[in-house]
Structure formats: structure tokens, C-alpha cells
Short mmCIF file of C-alpha atoms and ligand atoms in Angstrom, two decimals:
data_model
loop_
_atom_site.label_atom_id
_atom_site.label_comp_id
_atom_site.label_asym_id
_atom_site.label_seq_id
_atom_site.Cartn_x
_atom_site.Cartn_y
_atom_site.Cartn_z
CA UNK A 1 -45.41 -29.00 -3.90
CA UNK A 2 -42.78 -27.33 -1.94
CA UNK A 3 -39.99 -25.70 -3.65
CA UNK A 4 -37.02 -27.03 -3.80
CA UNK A 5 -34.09 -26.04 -1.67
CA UNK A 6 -31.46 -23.52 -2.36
CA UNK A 7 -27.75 -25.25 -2.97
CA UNK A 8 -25.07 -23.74 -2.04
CA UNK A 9 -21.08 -24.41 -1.92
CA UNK A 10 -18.56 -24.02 1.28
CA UNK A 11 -15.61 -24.13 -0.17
CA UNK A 12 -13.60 -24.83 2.96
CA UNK A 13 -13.52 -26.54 6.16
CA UNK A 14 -14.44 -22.81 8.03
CA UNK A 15 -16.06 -23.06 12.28
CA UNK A 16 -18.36 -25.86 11.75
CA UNK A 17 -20.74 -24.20 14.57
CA UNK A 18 -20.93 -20.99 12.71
CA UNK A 19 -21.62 -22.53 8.85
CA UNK A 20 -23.88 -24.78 10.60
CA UNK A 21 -26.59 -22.03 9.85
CA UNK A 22 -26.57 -22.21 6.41
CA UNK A 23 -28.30 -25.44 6.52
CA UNK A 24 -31.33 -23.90 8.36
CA UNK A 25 -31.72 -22.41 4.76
CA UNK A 26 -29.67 -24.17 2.09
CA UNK A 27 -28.87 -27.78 1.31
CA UNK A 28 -24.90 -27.35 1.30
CA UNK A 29 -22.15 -28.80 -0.32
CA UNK A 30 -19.17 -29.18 2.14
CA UNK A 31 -15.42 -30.62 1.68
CA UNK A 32 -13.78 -31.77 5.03
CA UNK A 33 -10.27 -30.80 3.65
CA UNK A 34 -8.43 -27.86 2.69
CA UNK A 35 -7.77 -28.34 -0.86
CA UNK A 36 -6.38 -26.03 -3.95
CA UNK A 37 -8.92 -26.33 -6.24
CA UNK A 38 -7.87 -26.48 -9.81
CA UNK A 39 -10.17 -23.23 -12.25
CA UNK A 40 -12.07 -26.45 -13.73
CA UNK A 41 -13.04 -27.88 -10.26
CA UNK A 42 -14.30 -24.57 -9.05
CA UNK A 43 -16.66 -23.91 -12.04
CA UNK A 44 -17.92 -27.91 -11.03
CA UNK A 45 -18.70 -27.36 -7.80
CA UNK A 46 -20.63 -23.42 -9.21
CA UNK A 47 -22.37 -25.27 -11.78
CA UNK A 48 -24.29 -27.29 -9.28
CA UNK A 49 -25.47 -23.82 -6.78
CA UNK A 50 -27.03 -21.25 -6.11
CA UNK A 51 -24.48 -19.42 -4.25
CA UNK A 52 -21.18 -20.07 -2.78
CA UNK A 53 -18.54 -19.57 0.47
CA UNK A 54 -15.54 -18.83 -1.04
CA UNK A 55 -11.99 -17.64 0.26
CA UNK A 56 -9.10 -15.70 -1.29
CA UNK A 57 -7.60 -19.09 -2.31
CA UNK A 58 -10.81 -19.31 -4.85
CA UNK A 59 -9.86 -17.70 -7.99
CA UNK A 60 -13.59 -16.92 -9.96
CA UNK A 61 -14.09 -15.43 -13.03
CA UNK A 62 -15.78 -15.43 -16.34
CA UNK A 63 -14.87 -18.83 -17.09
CA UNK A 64 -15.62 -20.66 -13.94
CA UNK A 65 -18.73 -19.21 -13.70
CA UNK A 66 -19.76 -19.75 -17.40
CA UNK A 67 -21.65 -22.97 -16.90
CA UNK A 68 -23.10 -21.85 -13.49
CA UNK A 69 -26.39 -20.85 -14.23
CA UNK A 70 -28.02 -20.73 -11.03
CA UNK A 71 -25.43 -19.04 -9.09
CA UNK A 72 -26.75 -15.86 -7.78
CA UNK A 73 -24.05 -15.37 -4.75
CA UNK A 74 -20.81 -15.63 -3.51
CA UNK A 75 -19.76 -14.54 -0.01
CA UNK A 76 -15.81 -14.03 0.27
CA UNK A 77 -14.76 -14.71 3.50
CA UNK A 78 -11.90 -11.29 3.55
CA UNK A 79 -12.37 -7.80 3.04
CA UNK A 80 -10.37 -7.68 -0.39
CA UNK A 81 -11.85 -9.73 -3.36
CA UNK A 82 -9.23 -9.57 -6.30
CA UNK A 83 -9.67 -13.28 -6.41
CA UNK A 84 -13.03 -12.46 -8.01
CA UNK A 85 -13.73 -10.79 -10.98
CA UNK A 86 -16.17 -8.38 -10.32
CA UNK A 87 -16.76 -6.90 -13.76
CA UNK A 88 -17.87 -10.88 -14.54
CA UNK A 89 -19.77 -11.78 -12.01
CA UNK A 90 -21.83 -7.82 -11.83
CA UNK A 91 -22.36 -8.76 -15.64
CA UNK A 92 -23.40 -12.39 -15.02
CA UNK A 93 -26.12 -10.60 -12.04
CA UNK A 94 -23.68 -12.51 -9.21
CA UNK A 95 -24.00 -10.41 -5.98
CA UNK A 96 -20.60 -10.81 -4.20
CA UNK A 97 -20.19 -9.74 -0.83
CA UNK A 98 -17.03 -8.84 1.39
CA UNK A 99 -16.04 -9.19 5.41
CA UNK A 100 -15.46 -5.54 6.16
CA UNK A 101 -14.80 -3.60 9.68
CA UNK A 102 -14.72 -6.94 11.83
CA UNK A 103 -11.15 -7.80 10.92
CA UNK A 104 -9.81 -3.92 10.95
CA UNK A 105 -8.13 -3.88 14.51
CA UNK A 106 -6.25 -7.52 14.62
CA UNK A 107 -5.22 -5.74 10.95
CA UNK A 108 -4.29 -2.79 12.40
CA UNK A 109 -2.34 -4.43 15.35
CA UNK A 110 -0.47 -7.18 13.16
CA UNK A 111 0.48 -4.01 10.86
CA UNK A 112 2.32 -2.64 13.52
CA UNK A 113 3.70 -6.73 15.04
CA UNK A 114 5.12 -6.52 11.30
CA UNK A 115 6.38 -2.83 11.38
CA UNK A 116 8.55 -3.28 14.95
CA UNK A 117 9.78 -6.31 13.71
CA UNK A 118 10.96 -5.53 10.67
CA UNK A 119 12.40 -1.90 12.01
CA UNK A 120 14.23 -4.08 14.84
CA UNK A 121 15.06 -6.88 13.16
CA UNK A 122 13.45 -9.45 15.10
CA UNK A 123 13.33 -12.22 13.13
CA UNK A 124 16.87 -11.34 11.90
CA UNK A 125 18.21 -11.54 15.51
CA UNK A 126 16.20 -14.90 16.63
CA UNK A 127 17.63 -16.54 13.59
CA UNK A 128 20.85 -15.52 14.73
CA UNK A 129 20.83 -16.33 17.58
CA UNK A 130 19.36 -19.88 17.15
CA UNK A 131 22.09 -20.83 14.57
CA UNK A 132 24.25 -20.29 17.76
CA UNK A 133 26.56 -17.30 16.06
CA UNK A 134 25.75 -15.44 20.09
CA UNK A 135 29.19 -15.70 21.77
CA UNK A 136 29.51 -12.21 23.57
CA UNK A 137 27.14 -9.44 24.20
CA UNK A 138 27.86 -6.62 21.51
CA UNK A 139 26.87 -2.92 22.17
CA UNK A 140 26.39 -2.49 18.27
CA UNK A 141 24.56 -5.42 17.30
CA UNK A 142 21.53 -5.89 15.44
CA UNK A 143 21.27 -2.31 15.33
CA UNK A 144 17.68 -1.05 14.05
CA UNK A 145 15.26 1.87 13.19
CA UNK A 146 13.45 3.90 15.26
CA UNK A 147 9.27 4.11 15.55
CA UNK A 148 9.21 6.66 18.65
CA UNK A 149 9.16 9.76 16.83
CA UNK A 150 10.13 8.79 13.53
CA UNK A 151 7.62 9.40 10.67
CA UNK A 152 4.78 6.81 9.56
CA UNK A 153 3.43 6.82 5.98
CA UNK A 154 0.14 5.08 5.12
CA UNK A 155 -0.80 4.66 1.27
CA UNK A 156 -4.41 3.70 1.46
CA UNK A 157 -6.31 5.33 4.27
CA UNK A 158 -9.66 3.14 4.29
CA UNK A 159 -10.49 1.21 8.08
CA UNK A 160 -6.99 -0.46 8.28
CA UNK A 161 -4.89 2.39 7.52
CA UNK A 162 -6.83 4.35 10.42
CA UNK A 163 -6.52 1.77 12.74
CA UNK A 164 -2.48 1.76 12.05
CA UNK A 165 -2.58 5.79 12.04
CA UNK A 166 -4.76 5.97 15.63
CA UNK A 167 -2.30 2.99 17.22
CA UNK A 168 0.61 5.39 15.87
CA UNK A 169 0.09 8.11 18.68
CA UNK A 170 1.19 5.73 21.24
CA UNK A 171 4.65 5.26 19.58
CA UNK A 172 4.88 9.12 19.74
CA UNK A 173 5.09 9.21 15.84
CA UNK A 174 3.79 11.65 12.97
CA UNK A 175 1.40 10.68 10.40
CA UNK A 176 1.45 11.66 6.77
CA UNK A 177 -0.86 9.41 4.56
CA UNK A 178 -1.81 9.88 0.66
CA UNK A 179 -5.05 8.32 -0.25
CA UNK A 180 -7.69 8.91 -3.32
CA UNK A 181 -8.82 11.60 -1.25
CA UNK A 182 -8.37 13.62 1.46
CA UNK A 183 -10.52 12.59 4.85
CA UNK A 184 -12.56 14.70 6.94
CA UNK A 185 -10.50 17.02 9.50
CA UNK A 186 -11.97 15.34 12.23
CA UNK A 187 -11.16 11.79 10.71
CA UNK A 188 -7.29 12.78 10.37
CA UNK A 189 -7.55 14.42 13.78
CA UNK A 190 -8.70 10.99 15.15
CA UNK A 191 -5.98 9.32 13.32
CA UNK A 192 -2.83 10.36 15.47
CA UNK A 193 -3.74 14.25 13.40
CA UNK A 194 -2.64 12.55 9.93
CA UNK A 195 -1.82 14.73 7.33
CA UNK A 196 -2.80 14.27 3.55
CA UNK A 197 0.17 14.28 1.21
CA UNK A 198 0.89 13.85 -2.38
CA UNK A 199 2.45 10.10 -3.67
CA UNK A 200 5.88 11.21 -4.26
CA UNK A 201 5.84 13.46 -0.87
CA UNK A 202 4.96 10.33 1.40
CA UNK A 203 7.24 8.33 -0.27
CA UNK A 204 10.50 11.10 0.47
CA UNK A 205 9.25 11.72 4.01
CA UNK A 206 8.69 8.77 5.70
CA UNK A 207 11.04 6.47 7.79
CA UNK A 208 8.02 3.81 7.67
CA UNK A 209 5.97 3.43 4.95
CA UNK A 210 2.94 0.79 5.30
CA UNK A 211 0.59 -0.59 2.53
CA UNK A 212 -2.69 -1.06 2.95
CA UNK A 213 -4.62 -0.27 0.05
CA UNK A 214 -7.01 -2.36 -2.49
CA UNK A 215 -4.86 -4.38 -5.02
CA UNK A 216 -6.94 -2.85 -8.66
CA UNK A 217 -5.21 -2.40 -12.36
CA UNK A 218 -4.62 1.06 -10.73
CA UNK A 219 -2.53 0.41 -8.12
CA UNK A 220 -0.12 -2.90 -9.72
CA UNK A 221 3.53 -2.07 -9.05
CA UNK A 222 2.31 0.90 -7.83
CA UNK A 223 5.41 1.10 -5.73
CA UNK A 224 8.01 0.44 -8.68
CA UNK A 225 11.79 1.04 -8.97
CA UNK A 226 10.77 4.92 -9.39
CA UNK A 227 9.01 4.83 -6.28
CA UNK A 228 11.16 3.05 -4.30
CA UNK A 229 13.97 5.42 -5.50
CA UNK A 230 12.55 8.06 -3.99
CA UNK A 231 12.02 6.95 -0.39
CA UNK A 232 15.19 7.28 2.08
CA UNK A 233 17.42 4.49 2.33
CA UNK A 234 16.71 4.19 5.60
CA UNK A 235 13.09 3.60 5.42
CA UNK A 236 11.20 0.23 6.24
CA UNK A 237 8.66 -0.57 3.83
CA UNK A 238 5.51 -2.75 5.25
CA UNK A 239 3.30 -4.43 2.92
CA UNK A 240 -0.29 -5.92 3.88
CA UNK A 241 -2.31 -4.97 1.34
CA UNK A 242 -1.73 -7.39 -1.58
CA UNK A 243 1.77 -8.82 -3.15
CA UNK A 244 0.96 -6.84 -6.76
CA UNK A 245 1.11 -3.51 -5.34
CA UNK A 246 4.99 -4.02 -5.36
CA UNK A 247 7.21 -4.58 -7.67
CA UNK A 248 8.89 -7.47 -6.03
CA UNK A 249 12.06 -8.20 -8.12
CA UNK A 250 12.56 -4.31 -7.77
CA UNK A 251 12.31 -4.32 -4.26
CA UNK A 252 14.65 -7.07 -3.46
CA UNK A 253 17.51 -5.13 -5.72
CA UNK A 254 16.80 -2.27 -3.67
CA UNK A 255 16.83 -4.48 -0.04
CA UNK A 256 20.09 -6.28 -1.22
CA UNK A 257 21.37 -2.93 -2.63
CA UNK A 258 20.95 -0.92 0.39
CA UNK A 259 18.78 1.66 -1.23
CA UNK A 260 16.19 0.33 1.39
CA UNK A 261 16.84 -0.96 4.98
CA UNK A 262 13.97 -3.44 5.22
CA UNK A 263 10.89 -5.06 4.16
CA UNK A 264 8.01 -6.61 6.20
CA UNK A 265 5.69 -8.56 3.78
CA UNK A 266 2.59 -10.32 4.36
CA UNK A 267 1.73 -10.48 0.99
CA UNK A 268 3.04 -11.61 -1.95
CA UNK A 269 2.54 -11.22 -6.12
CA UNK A 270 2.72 -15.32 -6.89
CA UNK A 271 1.38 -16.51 -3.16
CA UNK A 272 1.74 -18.93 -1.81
CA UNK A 273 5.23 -18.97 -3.82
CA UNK A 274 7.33 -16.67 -2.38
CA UNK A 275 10.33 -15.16 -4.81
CA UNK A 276 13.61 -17.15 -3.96
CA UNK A 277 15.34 -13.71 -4.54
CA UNK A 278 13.26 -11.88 -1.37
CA UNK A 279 14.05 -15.95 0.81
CA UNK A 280 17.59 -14.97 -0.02
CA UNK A 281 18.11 -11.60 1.83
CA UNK A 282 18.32 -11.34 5.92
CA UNK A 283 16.37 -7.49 5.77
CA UNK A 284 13.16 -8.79 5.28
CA UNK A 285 10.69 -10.01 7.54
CA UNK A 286 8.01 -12.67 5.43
CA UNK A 287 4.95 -13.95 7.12
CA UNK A 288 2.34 -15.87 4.87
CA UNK A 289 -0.68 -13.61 4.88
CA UNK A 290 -2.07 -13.61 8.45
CA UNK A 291 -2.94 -10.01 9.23
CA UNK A 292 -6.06 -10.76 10.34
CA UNK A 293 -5.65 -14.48 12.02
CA UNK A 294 -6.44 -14.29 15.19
CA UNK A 295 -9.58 -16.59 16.00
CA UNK A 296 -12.02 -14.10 17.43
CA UNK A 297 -11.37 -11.97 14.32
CA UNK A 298 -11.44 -15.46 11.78
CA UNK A 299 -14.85 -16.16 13.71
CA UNK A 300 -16.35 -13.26 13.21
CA UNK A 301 -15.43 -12.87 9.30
CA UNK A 302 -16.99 -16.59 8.58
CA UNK A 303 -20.38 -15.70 10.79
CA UNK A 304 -20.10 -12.23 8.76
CA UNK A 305 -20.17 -14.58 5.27
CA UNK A 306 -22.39 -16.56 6.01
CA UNK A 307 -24.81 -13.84 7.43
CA UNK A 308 -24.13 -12.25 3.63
CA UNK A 309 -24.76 -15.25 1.65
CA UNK A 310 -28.30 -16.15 3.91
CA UNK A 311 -29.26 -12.36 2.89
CA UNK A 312 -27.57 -12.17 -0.60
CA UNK A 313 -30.20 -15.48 -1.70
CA UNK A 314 -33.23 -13.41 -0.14
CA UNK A 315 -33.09 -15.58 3.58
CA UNK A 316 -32.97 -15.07 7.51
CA UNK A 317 -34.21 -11.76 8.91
CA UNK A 318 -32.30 -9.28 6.39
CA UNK A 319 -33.09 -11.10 3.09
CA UNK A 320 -32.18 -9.30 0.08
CA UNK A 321 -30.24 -6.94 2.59
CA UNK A 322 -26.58 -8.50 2.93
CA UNK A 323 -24.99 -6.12 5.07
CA UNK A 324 -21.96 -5.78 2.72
CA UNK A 325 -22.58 -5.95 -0.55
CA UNK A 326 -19.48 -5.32 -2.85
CA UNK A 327 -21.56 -4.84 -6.29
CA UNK A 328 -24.10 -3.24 -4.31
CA UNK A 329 -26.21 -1.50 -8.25
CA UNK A 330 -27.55 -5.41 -8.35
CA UNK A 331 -29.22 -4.94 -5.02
CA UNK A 332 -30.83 -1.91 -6.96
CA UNK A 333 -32.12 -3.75 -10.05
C1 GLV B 401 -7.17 -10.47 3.65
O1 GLV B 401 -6.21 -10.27 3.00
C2 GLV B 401 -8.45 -9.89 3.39
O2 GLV B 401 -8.62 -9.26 2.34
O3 GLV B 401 -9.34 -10.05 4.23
#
């Protein structure tokens, strides 16, 4: 008798022509609409699968996958994968794979959208002048910040802080960057010749500081009052890492406070709630998590899942050989 087929779970309506090739493998279970799926619905539609398509808007952990005793995958469709609890799903043997490298440069090149438009207040300005407040040209309006040779600080120098840091030598800026370590010489030379510098150096030097590192216990509120009291009240701060690297109440005292010009945020703690208190204040530029949206770069992230989870459940060409594994030991075992 033939064995049965492999289940798995798309959790969201993602290029119909790409997903299509899970069903050359997999019997799958689709939804046509883009829900929020309540912790209890999540661990229903796990309990039924062998592995599942999943988004940062899935939130998996111990509990949802306590009843799911077939699941042996789940492909996030992102690079970052806080919305899964690794330390669960390694212990439960649940390979989990991430979209790495193919989202990097549209990253990288919305970092910097979100960096000139914060530093000269672009959205600021448009509002303005929408509301109709534009009644005479003023030589010493809307006055902003700098990039041509100001100084660019990157906290978390992995593939999207490069990408910002090599785009930075056409602005004509300089590059400090702190990261858990140092890179190669050739790597910073690459990267508009970055240098390595301590936390609490970056944050003094910069007049642009930009965010791009993973969201772990070790880096919550990692930029804090402290740290934000020791960058120049001048700076612009960009975030597009994750909302919980920043202390967000602490950030909007120092934005309404002047202790900090601006803000450009593409990520936030609560999201898709955004904190009335950052709504509230004209020096910050919010956008709701689209760094990497454009749709060559969404494209290529699904057909990058999908390619994981046909792998990840021993399928296609490189079964047992996703091409990015994020608890690669179980591929060991
Ligand atoms: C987006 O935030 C991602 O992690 O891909």
C-alpha cells in the first residue's frame, strides 16, 4: 500500500504559483484569507501536520505545539524567527528554517528610504504641507540633519548591516559599527572601511545610528534610557531590527524631550499596536514593518520557504538538506 501523504499547513494566502509546489509533495492545508490566528487555532491547525508555512504573525511555542505530534517542520517565511520558540521546538525535534540573504538589499535600501526620511523630515513636511499650513516659501523651514559626511552607526553587523554600511560610501559618510565581534579587515574594508567600536563609543559618536540586529533576551531594551542618554541630541535613531530592542516609552521622552532629534521605526515592541505616546510626536517617522516588501524580494522569500520546508520533510532534490536551517544540530542527529 502506498504511504500516505505528508500534511502540511500554509498559514497564509502567500504567491499561489510559487506554494503551488508544495502539493507536488504534500497534501496542504490552505486559508484564502489573511487572518490573526488566536495561540489555540494555531496549535489546531499543527496538530493535524507534518510541517508548516508560517509568518512572523504566527506566534509558536511550547504550547501550540504540545498536541502536534507529527510536526517535524516549520518554514518561516523572514529572516528573524522570535515568533518561534526555538528552545521548544529544537527540544520537541522541530527543524525550523529561516529566509536569509534574498531579502538583504531591498533591507538594506529601505534602511536608508527610512534614514533620509527621518534625517529630513519627510513625512513631517508632506503632512504639513497637506494640512495646507504652506503659505510662503521659508529659507529655515523644515530644517534637517545631514547624511553626506556625517557619521553612520550600525549595531548588528550581520548581511543587512553590510548592505547599509557598503550603500553608506555613496553618501560620503563614515562607518563605525559594534557587533558580537569584530569582522574580517577585508569585510569592514568592503563595508564603506567600517570600523569596530565598543557599545557606548557608537552610541556617543554617531549622528545616525541604525538597528539591525536579532531581537534575543540579550539584546531587549538594549537601547534603554542609559543608552539613549549617551548618544548626541542631534542624532537620528533608525530601528529595523525588532520593536523590543528599544525601550519605547524611553525613547519617546527622549524624542518629545529633545534629547534626540528623530526616530525612524519599522518595528515596534506590541505590533501591530503602535504606542499612542510615539503617534503623538511629529519627529518620528513610523512605517508598519516593510523593510523587505518589495515583490521580487517577497517572491523570492516564499519560493525560499517553501524550498526549506520540501527539504526540511526529506523531499525534492535537496531532501534532508534545507538550505537554511536555523536549528541546524537536528540535521546532525
Ligand atoms: C522581517 O522582519 C524578517 O525578519 O524577515
Amino acid at each position: 500500500m502506498a504511504e500516505p501523504r505528508l500534511r502540511v499547513w500554509l498559514a497564509r494566502p502567500l504567491f499561489e504559483d510559487v506554494t503551488a509546489r508544495l502539493d507536488a509533495h504534500f497534501d496542504v492545508m490552505r486559508t484564502s484569507v489573511e487572518d490573526r490566528y488566536p495561540p489555540a487555532a494555531v496549535a489546531e491547525h499543527l496538530r493535524e501536520v507534518d510541517g508548516a508555512l508560517v509568518t512572523l504573525s504566527e506566534q509558536i511555542g511550547a504550547e501550540e505545539i504540545a498536541a502536534a505530534a507529527r510536526l517535524r517542520a516549520i518554514a518561516n517565511v523572514a529572516v528573524g524567527y522570535d515568533n518561534l520558540d526555538l528552545p521548544a521546538l529544537t527540544a520537541a525535534g522541530v527543524l525550523v528554517t529561516n529566509t536569509p540573504d534574498v531579502l538583504t538589499e531591498t533591507t538594506a535600501d529601505f534602511g536608508f528610504a527610512l534614514l533620509m526620511a527621518t534625517a529630513r523630515r519627510i513625512t513631517e513636511a508632506e503632512r504639513w504641507l497637506r494640512e495646507g499650513h504652506w503659505d510662503r516659501w521659508s529659507f529655515d523651514r523644515m530644517l534637517g540633519a545631514d547624511l553626506h559626511g556625517s557619521t553612520l552607526g550600525i549595531l548588528g553587523m550581520g548581511r543587512i548591516g553590510q548592505g547599509i554600511a557598503r550603500r553608506a560610501a555613496g553618501f560620503g559618510m563614515r562607518v563605525l559599527y559594534h557587533n558580537r565581534k569584530r569582522l574580517p579587515v577585508e569585510t569592514e574594508n568592503d563595508c564603506s572601511r567600517a570600523r569596530y567600536v565598543g557599545f557606548n563609543e557608537l552610541l556617543s559618536q554617531v549622528d545616525h545610528l541604525m538597528l539591525v540586529l536579532p531581537y534575543t533576551a540579550q539584546t531587549h531594551h538594549v537601547i534603554d534610557a542609559a543608552a539613549l542618554a549617551k548618544m548626541k541630541p542631534t542624532a537620528t535613531l533608525v530601528n529595523l531590527a525588532r520593536g523590543g530592542i528599544v525601550d519605547e516609552p524611553a525613547l519617546a521622552d527622549a524624542l518629545a524631550h529633545g534629547r534626540l532629534a528623530a526616530a525612524g521605526l519599522d518595528v515596534y515592541e506590541g505590533e501591530p499596536a503602535v504606542r499612542p505616546e510615539l503617534l503623538a510626536l511629529r519627529n518620528v517617522v513610523l512605517t508598519p514593518h516593510i523593510a523587505s516588501a518589495s515583490p521580487a524580494t517577497r517572491r523570492a522569500m516564499v519560493a525560499l520557504a517553501v524550498d526549506n520546508l520540501i527539504a526540511a520533510l526529506g523531499c525534492g532534490p535537496d531532501a534532508g538538506r534545507p538550505s537554511a536551517p536555523v536549528n541546524a544540530e537536528l540535521l546532525k542527529r
